[in-house]
Amino acid sequence: DARVTQTPRHKVTEMGQEVTMRCQPILGHNTVFWYRQTMMQGLELLAYFRNRAPLDDSGMPKDRFSAEMPDATLATLKIQPSEPRDSAVYFCASGNKGGSVAGGSYEQYFGPGTRLTVT
Amino acid sequence: QKEVEQDPGPLSVPEGAIVSLNCTYSNSAFQYFMWYRQYSRKGPELLMYTYSSGNKEDGRFTAQVDKSSKYISLFIRDSQPSDSATYLCAMIPNTGNQFYFGTGTSLTVIP
């Protein structure tokens, strides 16, 4: 049963500390998304990779957030330094997307999320 | 103004009721419309997917898209307690590069 895995599931840290969240997409998927979910804002797209290349990270605060895909089996999201307003659930999702609008699947498979609390 | 608007609820219905969930949007370029279900402390999972206008039915679920009104709906017939979850709508423009999500509607089906 293929699924997206995320670690850690929960993270409590103090303001100013570095936070690294990891995601293992489903094997064979070529797109990876990072989302942040809060009660107030809902689900916000932070970054989007296709074939490991970043396509869109406009939703990410560039001064403190960074997203990478060191290889096809690992995506990372780092926050440095973390702030209390970063407290949220961070989801990774993977899928298959073709090069054209009509190509590929639009289905995203979400991981269980990392619940981050910054005090 | 957000690109996708969704009433957060909460919505509470008795078991067996018909549930109607809705989203409105402002970007006429949206072509692909999806509904996700999210159980508490889990990631969203895709329920239904439709392209452009029209209806799509899958068991007790019907998705409806009205592009002229920029309005989409999800109907749940014979609702069950297991349908209790948050339902998120999502849309993709014809450029197909990004998903836009609603904030979600919380639904509780009371036995």
Short mmCIF file of C-alpha atoms in Angstrom, two decimals, chain A residues 28-33 48-51 55 94-108, chain B residues 32 49 92-99:
data_model
loop_
_atom_site.label_atom_id
_atom_site.label_comp_id
_atom_site.label_asym_id
_atom_site.label_seq_id
_atom_site.Cartn_x
_atom_site.Cartn_y
_atom_site.Cartn_z
CA GLY A 28 7.35 6.81 -9.17
CA HIS A 29 5.54 10.09 -8.53
CA ASN A 30 7.11 13.10 -10.27
CA THR A 31 5.51 15.99 -8.38
CA VAL A 32 5.84 16.99 -4.74
CA PHE A 33 3.92 19.72 -2.95
CA TYR A 48 5.91 22.69 -5.71
CA PHE A 49 8.50 20.42 -7.36
CA ARG A 50 8.30 18.47 -10.57
CA ASN A 51 11.02 15.96 -11.40
CA LEU A 55 8.55 25.08 -10.10
CA SER A 94 2.91 13.71 -4.21
CA GLY A 95 1.38 12.94 -7.57
CA ASN A 96 1.99 12.43 -11.26
CA LYS A 97 1.70 15.35 -13.59
CA GLY A 98 2.30 15.40 -17.31
CA GLY A 99 3.80 18.30 -19.16
CA SER A 100 0.51 19.61 -20.56
CA VAL A 101 -2.77 20.52 -18.92
CA ALA A 102 -4.38 17.39 -20.34
CA GLY A 103 -1.47 15.14 -19.45
CA GLY A 104 -1.05 13.19 -16.29
CA SER A 105 -3.15 12.85 -13.20
CA TYR A 106 -4.30 15.69 -10.99
CA GLU A 107 -4.63 13.44 -8.01
CA GLN A 108 -2.45 14.32 -5.06
CA TYR B 32 -10.36 21.32 -13.00
CA TYR B 49 -12.63 15.16 -9.66
CA ILE B 92 -6.64 24.16 -10.99
CA PRO B 93 -6.44 26.78 -13.74
CA ASN B 94 -6.03 25.82 -17.38
CA THR B 95 -2.28 26.40 -17.05
CA GLY B 96 -2.42 23.41 -14.71
CA ASN B 97 0.43 24.34 -12.43
CA GLN B 98 -1.10 25.02 -9.05
CA PHE B 99 -3.90 23.86 -6.79
#
